[in-house]
Structure formats: structure tokens, C-alpha cells
PDB file of C-alpha atoms in Angstrom:
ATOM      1  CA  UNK A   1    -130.645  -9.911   4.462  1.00 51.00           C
ATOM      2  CA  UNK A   2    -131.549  -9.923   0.688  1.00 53.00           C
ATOM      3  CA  UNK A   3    -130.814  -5.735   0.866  1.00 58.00           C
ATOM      4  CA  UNK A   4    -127.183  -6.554   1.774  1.00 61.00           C
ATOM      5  CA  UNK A   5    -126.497  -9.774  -0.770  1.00 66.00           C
ATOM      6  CA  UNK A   6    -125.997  -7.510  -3.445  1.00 66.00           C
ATOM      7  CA  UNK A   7    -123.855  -5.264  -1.333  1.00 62.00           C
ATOM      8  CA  UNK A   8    -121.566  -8.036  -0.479  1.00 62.00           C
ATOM      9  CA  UNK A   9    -121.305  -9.179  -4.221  1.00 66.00           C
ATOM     10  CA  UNK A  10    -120.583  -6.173  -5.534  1.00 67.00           C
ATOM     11  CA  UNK A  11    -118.229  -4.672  -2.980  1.00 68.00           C
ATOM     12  CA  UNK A  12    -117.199  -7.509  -0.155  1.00 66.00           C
ATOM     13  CA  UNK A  13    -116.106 -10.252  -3.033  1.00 73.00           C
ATOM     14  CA  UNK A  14    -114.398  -8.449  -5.499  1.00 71.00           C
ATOM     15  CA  UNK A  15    -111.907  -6.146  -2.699  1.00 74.00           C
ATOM     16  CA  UNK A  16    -110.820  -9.939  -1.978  1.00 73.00           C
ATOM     17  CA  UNK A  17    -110.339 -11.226  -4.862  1.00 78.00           C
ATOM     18  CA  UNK A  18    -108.272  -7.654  -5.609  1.00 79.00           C
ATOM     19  CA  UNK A  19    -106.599  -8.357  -2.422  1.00 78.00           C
ATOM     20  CA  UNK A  20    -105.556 -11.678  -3.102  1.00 78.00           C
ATOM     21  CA  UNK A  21    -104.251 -10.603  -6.502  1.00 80.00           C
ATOM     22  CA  UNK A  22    -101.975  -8.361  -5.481  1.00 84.00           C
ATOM     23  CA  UNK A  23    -101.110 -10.069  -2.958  1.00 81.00           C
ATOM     24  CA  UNK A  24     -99.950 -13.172  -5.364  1.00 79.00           C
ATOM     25  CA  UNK A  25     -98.103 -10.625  -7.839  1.00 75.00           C
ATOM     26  CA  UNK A  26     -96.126  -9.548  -4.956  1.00 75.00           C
ATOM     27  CA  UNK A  27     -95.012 -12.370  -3.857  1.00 76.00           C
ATOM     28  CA  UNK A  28     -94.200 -13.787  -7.121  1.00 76.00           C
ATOM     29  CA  UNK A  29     -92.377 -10.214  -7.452  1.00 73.00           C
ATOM     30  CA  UNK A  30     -90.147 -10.796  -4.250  1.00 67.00           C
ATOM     31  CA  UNK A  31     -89.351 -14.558  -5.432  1.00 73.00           C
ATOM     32  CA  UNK A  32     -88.184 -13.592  -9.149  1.00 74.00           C
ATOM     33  CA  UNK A  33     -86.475 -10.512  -8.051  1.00 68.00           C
ATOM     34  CA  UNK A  34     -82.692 -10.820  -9.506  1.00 63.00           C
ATOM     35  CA  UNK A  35     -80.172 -10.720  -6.930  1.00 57.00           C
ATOM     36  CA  UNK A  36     -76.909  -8.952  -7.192  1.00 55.00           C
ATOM     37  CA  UNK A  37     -73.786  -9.948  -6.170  1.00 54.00           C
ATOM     38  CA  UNK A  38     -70.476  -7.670  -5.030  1.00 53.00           C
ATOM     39  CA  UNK A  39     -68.612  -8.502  -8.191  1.00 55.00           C
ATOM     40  CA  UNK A  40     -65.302  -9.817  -7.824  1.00 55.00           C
ATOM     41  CA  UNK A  41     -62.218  -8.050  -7.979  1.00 54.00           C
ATOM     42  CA  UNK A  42     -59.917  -8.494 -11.439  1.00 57.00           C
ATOM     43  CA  UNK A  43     -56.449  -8.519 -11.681  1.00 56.00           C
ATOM     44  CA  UNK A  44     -53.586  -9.317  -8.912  1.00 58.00           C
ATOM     45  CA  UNK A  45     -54.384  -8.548  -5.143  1.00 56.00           C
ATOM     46  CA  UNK A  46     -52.915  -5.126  -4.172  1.00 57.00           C
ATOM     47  CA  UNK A  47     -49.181  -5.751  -2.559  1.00 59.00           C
ATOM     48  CA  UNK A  48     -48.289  -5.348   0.488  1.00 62.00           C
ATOM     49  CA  UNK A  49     -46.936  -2.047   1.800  1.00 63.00           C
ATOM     50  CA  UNK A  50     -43.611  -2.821   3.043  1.00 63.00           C
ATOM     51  CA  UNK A  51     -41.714  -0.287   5.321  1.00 62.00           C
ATOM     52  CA  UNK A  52     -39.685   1.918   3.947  1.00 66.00           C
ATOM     53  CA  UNK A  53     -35.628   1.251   5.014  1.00 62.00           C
ATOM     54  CA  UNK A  54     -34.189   3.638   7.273  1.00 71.00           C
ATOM     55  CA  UNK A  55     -31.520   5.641   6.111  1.00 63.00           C
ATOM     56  CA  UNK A  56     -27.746   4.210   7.786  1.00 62.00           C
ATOM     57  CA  UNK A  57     -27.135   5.894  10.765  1.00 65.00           C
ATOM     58  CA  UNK A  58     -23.936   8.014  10.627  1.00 65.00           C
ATOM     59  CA  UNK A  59     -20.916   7.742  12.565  1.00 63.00           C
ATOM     60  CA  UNK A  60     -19.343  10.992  14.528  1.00 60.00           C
ATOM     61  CA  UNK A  61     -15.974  10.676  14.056  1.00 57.00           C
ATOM     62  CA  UNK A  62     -13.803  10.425  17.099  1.00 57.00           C
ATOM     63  CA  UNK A  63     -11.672  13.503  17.940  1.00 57.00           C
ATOM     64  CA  UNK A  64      -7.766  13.174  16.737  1.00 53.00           C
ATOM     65  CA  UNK A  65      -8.438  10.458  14.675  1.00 52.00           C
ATOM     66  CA  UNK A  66      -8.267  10.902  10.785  1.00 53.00           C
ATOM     67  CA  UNK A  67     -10.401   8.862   8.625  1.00 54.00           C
ATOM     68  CA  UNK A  68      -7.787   6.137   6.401  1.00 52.00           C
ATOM     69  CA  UNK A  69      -6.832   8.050   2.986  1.00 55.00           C
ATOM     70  CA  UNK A  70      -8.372   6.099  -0.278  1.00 55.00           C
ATOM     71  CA  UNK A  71      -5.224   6.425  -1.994  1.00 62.00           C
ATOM     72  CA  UNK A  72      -2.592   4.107  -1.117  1.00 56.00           C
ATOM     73  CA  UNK A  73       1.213   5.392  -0.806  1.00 53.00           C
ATOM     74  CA  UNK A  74       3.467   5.170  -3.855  1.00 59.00           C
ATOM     75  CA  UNK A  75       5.505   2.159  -4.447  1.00 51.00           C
ATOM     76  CA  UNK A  76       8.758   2.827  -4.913  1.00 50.00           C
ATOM     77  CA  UNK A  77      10.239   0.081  -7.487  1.00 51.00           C
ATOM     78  CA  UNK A  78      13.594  -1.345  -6.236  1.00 44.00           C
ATOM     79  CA  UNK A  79      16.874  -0.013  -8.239  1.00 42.00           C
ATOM     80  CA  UNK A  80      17.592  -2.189 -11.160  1.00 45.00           C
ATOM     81  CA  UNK A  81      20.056  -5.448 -11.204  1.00 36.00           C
ATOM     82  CA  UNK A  82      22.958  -4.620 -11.554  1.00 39.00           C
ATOM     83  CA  UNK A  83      22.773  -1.549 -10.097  1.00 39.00           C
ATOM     84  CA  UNK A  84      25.872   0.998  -8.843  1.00 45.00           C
ATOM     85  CA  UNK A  85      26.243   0.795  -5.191  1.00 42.00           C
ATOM     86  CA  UNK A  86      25.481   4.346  -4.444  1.00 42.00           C
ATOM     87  CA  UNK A  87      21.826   3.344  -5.496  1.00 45.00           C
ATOM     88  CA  UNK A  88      21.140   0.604  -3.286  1.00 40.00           C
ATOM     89  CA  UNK A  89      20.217   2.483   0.423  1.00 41.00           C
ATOM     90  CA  UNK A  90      22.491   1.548   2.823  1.00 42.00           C
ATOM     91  CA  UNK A  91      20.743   0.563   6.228  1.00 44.00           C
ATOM     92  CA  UNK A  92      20.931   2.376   9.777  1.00 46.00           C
ATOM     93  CA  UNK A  93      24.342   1.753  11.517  1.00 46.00           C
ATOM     94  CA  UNK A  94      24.618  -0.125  14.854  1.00 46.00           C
ATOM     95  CA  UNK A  95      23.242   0.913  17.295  1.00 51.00           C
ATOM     96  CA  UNK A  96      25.883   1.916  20.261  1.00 74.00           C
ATOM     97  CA  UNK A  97      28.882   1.404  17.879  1.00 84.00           C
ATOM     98  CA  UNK A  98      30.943   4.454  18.147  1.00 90.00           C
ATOM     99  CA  UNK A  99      33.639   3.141  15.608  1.00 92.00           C
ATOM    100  CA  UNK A 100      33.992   4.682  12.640  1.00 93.00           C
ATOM    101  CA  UNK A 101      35.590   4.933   9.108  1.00 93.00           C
ATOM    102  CA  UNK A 102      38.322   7.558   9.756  1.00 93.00           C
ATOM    103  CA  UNK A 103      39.928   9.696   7.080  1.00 90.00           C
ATOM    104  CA  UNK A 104      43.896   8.297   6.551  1.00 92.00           C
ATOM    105  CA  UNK A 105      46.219   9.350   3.916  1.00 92.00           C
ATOM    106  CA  UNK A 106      46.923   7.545   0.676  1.00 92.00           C
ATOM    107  CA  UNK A 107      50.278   6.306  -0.098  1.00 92.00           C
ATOM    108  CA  UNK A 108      51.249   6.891  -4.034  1.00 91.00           C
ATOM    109  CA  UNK A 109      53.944   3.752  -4.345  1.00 89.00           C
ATOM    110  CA  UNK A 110      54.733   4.570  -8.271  1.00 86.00           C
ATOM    111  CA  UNK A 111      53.419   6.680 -11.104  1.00 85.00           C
ATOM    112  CA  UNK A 112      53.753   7.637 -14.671  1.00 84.00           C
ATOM    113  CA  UNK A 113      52.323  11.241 -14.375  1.00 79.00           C
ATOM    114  CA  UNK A 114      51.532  13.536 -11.876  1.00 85.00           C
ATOM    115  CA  UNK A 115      48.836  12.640  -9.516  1.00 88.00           C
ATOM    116  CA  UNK A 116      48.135  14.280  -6.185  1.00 90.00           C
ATOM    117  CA  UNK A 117      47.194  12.273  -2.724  1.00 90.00           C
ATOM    118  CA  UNK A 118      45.226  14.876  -1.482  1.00 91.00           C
ATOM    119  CA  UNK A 119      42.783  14.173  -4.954  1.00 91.00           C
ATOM    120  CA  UNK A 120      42.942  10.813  -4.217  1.00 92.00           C
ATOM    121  CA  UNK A 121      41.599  10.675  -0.602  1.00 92.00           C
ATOM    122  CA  UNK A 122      38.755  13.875  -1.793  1.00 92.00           C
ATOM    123  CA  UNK A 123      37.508  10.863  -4.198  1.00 92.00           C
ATOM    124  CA  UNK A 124      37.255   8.277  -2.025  1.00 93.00           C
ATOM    125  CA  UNK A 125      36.053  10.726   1.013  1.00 92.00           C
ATOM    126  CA  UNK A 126      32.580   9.895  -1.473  1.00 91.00           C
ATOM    127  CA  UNK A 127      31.845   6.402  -1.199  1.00 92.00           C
ATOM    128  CA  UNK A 128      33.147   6.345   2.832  1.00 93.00           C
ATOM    129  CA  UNK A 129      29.427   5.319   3.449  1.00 93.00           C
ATOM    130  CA  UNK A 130      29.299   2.456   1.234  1.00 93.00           C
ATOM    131  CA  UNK A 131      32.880   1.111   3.302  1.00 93.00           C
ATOM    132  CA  UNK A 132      30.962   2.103   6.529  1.00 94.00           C
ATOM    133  CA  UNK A 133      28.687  -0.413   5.899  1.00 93.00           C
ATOM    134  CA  UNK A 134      30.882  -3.010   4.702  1.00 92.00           C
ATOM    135  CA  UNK A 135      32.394  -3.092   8.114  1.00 93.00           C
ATOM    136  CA  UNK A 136      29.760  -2.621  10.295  1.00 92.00           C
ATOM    137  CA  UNK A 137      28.310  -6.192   8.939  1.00 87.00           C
ATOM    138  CA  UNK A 138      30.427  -7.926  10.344  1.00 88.00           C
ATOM    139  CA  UNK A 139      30.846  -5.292  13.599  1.00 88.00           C
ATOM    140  CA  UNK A 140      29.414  -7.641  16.158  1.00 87.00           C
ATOM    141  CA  UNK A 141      31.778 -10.334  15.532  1.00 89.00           C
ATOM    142  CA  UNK A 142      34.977  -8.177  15.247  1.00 89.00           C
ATOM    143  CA  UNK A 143      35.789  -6.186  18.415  1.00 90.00           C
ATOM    144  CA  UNK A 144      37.874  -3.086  18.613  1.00 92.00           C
ATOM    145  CA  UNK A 145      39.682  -0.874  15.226  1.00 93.00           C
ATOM    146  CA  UNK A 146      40.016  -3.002  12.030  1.00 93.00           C
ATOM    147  CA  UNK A 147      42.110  -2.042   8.875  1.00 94.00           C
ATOM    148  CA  UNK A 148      41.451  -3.142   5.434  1.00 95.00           C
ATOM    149  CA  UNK A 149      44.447  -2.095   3.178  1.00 95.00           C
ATOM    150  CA  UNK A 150      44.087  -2.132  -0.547  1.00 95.00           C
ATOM    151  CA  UNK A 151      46.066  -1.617  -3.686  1.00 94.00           C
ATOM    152  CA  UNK A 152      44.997  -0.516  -7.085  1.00 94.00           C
ATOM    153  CA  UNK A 153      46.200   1.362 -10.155  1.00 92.00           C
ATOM    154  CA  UNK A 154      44.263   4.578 -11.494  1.00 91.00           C
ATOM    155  CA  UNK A 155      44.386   4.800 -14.896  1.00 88.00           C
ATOM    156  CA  UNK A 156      43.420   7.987 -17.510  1.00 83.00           C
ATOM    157  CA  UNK A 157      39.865   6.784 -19.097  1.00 78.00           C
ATOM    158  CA  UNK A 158      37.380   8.465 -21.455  1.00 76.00           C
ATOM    159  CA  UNK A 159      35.404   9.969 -18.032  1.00 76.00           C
ATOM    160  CA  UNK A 160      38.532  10.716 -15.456  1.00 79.00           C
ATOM    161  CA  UNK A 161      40.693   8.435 -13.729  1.00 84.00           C
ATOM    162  CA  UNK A 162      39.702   4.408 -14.033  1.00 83.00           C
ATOM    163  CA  UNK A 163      40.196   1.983 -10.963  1.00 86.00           C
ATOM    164  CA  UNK A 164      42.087  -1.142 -11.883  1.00 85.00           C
ATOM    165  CA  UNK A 165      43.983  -4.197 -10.682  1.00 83.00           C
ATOM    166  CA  UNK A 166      42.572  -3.850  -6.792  1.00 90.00           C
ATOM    167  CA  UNK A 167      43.882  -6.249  -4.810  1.00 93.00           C
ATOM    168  CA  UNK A 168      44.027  -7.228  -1.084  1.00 93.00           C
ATOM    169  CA  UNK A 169      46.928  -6.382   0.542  1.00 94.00           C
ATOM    170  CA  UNK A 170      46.236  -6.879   4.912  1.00 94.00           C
ATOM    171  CA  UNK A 171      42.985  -7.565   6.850  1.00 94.00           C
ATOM    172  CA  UNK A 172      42.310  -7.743  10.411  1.00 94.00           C
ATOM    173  CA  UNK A 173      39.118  -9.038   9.602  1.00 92.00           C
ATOM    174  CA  UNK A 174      39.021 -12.696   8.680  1.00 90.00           C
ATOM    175  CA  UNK A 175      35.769 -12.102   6.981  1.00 91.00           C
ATOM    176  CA  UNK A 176      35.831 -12.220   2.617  1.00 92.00           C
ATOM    177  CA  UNK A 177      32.988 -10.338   2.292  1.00 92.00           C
ATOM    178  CA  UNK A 178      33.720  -7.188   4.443  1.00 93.00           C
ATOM    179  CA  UNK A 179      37.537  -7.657   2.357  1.00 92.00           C
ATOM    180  CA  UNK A 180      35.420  -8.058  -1.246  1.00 93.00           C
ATOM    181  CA  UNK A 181      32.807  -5.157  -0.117  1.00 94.00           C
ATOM    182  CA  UNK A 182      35.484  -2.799   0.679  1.00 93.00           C
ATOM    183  CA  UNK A 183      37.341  -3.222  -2.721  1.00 92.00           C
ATOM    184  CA  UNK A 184      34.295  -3.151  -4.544  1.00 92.00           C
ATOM    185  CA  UNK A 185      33.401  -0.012  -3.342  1.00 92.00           C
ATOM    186  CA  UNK A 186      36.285   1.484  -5.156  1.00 91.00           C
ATOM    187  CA  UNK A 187      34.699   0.873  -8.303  1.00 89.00           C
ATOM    188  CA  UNK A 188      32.151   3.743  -7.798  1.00 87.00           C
ATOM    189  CA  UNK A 189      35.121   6.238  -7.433  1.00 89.00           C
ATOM    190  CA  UNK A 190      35.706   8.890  -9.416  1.00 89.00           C
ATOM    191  CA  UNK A 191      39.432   8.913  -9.567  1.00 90.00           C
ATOM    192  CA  UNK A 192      41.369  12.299 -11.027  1.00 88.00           C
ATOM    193  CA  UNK A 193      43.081  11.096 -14.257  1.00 86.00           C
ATOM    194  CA  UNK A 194      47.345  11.196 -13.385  1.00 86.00           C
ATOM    195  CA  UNK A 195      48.275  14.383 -15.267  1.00 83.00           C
ATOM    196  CA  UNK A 196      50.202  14.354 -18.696  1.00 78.00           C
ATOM    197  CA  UNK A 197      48.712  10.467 -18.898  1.00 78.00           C
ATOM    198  CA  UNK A 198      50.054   7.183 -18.051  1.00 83.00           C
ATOM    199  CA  UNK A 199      48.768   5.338 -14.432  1.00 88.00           C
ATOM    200  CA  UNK A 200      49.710   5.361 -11.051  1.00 90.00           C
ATOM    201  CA  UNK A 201      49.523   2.233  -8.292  1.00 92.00           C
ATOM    202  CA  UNK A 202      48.449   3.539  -4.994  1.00 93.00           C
ATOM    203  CA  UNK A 203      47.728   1.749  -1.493  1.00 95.00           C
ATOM    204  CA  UNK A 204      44.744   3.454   0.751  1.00 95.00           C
ATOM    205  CA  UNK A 205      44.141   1.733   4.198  1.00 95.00           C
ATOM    206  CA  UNK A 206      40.463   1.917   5.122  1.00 95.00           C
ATOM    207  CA  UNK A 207      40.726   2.221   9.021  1.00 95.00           C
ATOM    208  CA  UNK A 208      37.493   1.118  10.926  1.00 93.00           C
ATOM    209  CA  UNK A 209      37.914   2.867  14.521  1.00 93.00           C
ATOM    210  CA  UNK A 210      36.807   5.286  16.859  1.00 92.00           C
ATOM    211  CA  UNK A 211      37.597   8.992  15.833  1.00 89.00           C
ATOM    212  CA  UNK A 212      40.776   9.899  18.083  1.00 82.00           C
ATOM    213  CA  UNK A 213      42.289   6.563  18.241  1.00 76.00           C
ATOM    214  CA  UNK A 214      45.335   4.845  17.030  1.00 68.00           C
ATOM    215  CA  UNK A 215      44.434   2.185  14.720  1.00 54.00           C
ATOM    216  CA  UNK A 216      46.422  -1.142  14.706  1.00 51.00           C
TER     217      UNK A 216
END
């Protein structure tokens, strides 16, 4: 027993005490160890990814049809006030109304130099349309041929002949208008001047019938 005492003092004691001491700085080690944290992100969160749009889907066009044109039509302005007769357009006849403004030969009752009837119904052979429509106005409420007869004195002027002093002289239309519409037309005539000067009074009958027939 006394062989191994100094054995156990030199060897046994001091491994424990060595144990125990590193044992201690361990665990002091493991408790003051720093601990490290996932640091936290700086700056705004990341947005969201949104889905991209999807580009419009496109539209076959359907056979025979034409897309609308961008441009719109032309406006054509209206004539300006006053304006000559021959500028204003004259709407369609009636429909079914066979009746028409027939030629008829103008009656020279007195002149002062020469003048020729045939030149006189060539001139007013031009504004026949404008007379058409004077009549047809009032068409629906004025059965059968009608006759309009006018007088008025053609006078030499700086252009031609010059309508003046027109006058009503028979209507068998009871209607002022289609008698005013049909003597205003006159004044859109280019008359011949009577030859060698001076003026001549003529009387023209504007007969509204059918082509063939005798007029009243």
C-alpha cells in the first residue's frame, strides 16, 4: 500500500485535476461562445413579379367586308345666298309622272330691231330644268297639262340680251309660287341682244304636259 501512495499522487491526482480543468475551460468556452445571427436584409422587399400582359388578340377580317376608311368624305359647302338658280341642284322628279315641259314656240308681239324666235326658244331650251321643277312642286295637287304664259321685254345689255318687265299673263295653276318660280327662272337666260339695238316684248307659254299631247 505505501509502494502505490506515491503512484497515486503523482499520476492518479494530478490527470484529475487536468481533467477537471479542461473540462471547466470548455464549458466556459461553449457558454461565452458569440452567436451569430442571419443578418437582416436592407432596403425594400423585392417586388412582386407580375405577369406579363398578353399581346391583343387579332381579328381575321370577314370576307367581303372592307374595314371603315379613316378619312371621312368631303363636305361639300352649300352654294352661297343669293345664289343663281342654275347652282342650287334641283331634286329627282316624281316618280310615275310622265308630264313634261314641252318645247312651244315664242310669240314676238313688238320689236325695235331684229330679233329671231327661233334664238329666243334656243335660250330658254337652257333653264327648261329649273321650270321642270317649278311645276312638278305642285304636280300632285294639279292633275293633267298646265300652261304658265309669260310676257317680258329683252333688252340689248353690256353681256347680250337683258330680261325685263316679266309679267303674268294666264295660269292654270292657282298656285303663286309655281307662277313666281316660272318667271324667275327667266332671269338666268341668256337672251340674244335684238339686232341694230332697241328691245323687243315677247310672250313664251311654258306648257307642262305629256310629250304628244295637246295642251289646254
Amino acid at each position: 500500500m505505501s509502494d502505490r501512495s506515491p503512484l497515486i499522487r503523482w499520476l492518479v491526482i494530478p490527470g484529475v485535476s487536468l481533467g477537471v480543468f479542461i473540462l471547466s475551460v470548455a464549458l466556459s468556452y461553449w457558454l461565452t461562445r458569440p452567436v451569430h445571427e442571419a443578418p437582416l436584409p436592407v432596403g425594400p422587399p423585392p417586388a412582386e413579379e407580375l405577369p406579363s400582359p398578353r399581346p391583343p388578340e387579332r381579328i381575321a377580317p370577314t370576307p367581303g367586308l372592307s374595314p371603315p376608311s379613316a378619312t371621312p368624305p368631303p363636305v361639300q359647302p352649300p352654294p352661297g345666298f343669293p345664289s343663281a338658280r342654275s347652282e342650287v341642284p334641283a331634286p329627282p322628279a316624281a316618280s310615275g309622272d310622265p308630264r313634261r315641259v314641252v318645247e312651244v314656240e315664242p310669240v314676238v308681239e313688238a320689236t325695235t330691231g331684229r330679233i329671231h324666235a327661233d334664238d329666243i326658244r334656243a335660250a330658254i331650251q337652257a333653264v327648261t330644268p329649273l321650270v321642270q321643277q317649278c311645276f312638278e312642286d305642285a304636280a300632285q295637287r294639279n292633275r293633267g297639262p298646265q300652261t304658265v304664259k309669260l310676257r317680258f321685254t329683252v333688252e340689248t345689255g353690256d353681256e347680250g340680251g337683258v330680261m325685263n318687265a316679266g309679267e303674268l299673263v294666264s295660269s292654270t295653276i292657282p298656285d303663286p309660287f309655281v307662277q313666281a318660280c316660272a318667271l324667275d327662272s327667266l332671269l338666268d337666260v341668256r337672251f340674244p341682244a335684238p339686232f341694230g339695238g332697241g328691245k323687243a316684248t315677247v310672250v313664251y307659254p311654258f306648257e307642262f304636259r305629256v310629250p304628244g299631247e295637246t295642251g289646254r
